[in-house]
XYZ file of C-alpha atoms in Angstrom:
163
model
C 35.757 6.529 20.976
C 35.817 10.654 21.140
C 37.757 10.607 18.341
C 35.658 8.813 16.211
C 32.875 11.031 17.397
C 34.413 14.015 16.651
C 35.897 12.958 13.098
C 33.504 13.125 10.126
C 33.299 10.225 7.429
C 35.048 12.508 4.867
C 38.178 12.818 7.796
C 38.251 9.455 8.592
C 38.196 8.092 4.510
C 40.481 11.559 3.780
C 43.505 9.157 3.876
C 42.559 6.670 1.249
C 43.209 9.769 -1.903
C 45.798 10.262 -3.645
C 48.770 7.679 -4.037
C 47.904 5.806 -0.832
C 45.013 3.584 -1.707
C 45.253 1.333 1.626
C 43.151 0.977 4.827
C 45.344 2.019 7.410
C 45.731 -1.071 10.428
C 43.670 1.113 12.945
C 40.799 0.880 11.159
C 41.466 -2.205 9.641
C 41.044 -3.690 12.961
C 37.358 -2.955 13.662
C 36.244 -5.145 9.850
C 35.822 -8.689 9.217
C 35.567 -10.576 6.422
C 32.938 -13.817 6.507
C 32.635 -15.906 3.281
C 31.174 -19.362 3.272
C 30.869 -21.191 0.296
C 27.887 -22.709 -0.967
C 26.876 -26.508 -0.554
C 26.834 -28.925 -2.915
C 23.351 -30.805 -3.709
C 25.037 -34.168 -1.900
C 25.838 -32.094 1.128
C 22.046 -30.531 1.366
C 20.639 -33.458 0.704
C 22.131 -34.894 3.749
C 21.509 -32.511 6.035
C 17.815 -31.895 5.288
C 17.053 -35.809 4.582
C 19.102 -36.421 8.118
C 16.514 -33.900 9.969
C 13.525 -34.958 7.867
C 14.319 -38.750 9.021
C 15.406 -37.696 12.297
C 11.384 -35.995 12.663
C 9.438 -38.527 11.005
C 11.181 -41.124 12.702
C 10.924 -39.541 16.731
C 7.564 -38.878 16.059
C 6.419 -42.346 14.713
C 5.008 -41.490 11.602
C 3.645 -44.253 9.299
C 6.677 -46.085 7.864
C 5.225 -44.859 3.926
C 5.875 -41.105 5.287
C 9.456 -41.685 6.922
C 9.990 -43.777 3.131
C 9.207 -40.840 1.157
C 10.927 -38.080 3.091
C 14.299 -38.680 0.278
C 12.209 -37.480 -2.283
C 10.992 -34.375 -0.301
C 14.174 -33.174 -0.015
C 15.234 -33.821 -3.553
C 12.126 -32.320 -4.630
C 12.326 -29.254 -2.242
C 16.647 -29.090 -3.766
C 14.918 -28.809 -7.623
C 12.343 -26.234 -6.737
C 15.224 -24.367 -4.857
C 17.788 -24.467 -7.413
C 15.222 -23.497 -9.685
C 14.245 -20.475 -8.165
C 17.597 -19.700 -8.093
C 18.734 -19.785 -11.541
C 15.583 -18.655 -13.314
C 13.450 -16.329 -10.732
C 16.958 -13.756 -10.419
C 16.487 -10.145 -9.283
C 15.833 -7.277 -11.071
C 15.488 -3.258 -10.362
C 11.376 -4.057 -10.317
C 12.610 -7.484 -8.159
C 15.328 -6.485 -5.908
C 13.590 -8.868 -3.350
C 14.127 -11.886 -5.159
C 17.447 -13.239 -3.352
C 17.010 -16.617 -2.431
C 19.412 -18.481 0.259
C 19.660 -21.652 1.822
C 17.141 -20.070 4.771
C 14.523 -20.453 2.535
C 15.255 -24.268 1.822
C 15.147 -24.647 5.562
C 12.275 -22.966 5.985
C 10.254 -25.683 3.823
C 11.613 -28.699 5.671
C 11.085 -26.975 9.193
C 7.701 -26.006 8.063
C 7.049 -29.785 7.405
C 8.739 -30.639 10.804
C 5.975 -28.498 12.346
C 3.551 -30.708 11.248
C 1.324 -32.978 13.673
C 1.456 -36.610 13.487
C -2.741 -36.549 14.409
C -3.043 -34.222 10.997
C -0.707 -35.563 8.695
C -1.158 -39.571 8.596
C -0.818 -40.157 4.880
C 1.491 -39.376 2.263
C -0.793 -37.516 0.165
C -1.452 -34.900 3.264
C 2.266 -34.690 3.404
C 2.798 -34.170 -0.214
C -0.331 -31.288 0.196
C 1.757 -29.935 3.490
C 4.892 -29.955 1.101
C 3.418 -28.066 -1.615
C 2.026 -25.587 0.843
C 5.375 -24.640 2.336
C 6.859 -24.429 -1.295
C 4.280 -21.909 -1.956
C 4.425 -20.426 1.771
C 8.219 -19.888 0.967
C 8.441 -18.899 -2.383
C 5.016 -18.000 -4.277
C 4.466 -15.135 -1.592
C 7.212 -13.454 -2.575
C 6.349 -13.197 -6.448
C 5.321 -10.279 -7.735
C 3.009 -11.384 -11.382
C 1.732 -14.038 -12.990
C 4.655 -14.806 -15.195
C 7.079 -15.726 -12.286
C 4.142 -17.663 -10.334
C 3.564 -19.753 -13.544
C 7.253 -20.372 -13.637
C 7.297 -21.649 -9.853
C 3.513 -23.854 -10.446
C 5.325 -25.306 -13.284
C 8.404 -26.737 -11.459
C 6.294 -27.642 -8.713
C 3.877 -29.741 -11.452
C 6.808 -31.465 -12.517
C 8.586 -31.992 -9.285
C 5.308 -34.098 -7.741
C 5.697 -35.945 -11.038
C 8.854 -37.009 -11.540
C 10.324 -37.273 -8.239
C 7.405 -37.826 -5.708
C 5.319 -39.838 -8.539
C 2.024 -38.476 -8.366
């Protein structure tokens, strides 16, 4: 550990110029390298429909609410995958990096929901679009990217929760 301490970042990189371009094994042994690859729609559908059922189900909600709960997900998925591919970060919107945390954080948000408050399936569809926006509208900076997001959501409720 001392000599760490004591060496600078310019003495401790000094070997990597010239003709040896390599990280020497010493060093080498304090890095790791994590990659995970990303899921395909089948796969999140799964999971999130498994712990939307799995919440609905525990918590006896009305047998209309656990029916709809496929359709959340695949609803929440478009939105998501949207958001994705046309809401991408720029220099003015570095912040817009969206991961599958945010995707959880919709369906947990749901799972937070009481069974006294949410009894029908248009207060769940409400409690869906609220999350959506709790997740993803708050983090848009103007009007053009927030008319982007209301738009996907308009045509999510229609087509897949048929509203």
């Amino acid at each position: 550990f001392f000599f760490f301490k004591q060496k600078t970042a310019y003495e401790m990189l000094r070997s990597l110029v010239g003709s040896e371009m390599c990280i020497r094994d010493r060093l080498q042994r304090h890095l790791n390298l994590v990659s995970f690859t990303t899921f395909d729609d089948d796969t999140m559908i799964r999971i999130f429909s498994t712990i939307l059922d799995w919440y609905f189900t525990n918590n006896n909600f009305d047998h209309d609410i656990i029916k709809i709960q496929p359709k959340i997900v695949a609803a929440t998925l478009e939105i998501y995958k949207t958001a994705i591919n046309e809401l991408l970060p720029t220099p003015a919107r570095s912040h817009y990096l969206f991961n599958l945390r945010d995707f959880a954080k919709i369906i947990f948000g749901i799972c937070m929901a009481d069974k006294d408050r949410i009894n029908s399936v248009d207060s769940v569809i409400r409690l869906w679009n609220h999350e959506i926006l709790r997740v993803f509208s708050d983090r848009l900076i103007n009007d053009d990217d927030k008319t982007i997001l209301m738009n996907h959501i308009f045509v999510s409720m229609l087509s897949l929760i048929h509203i």
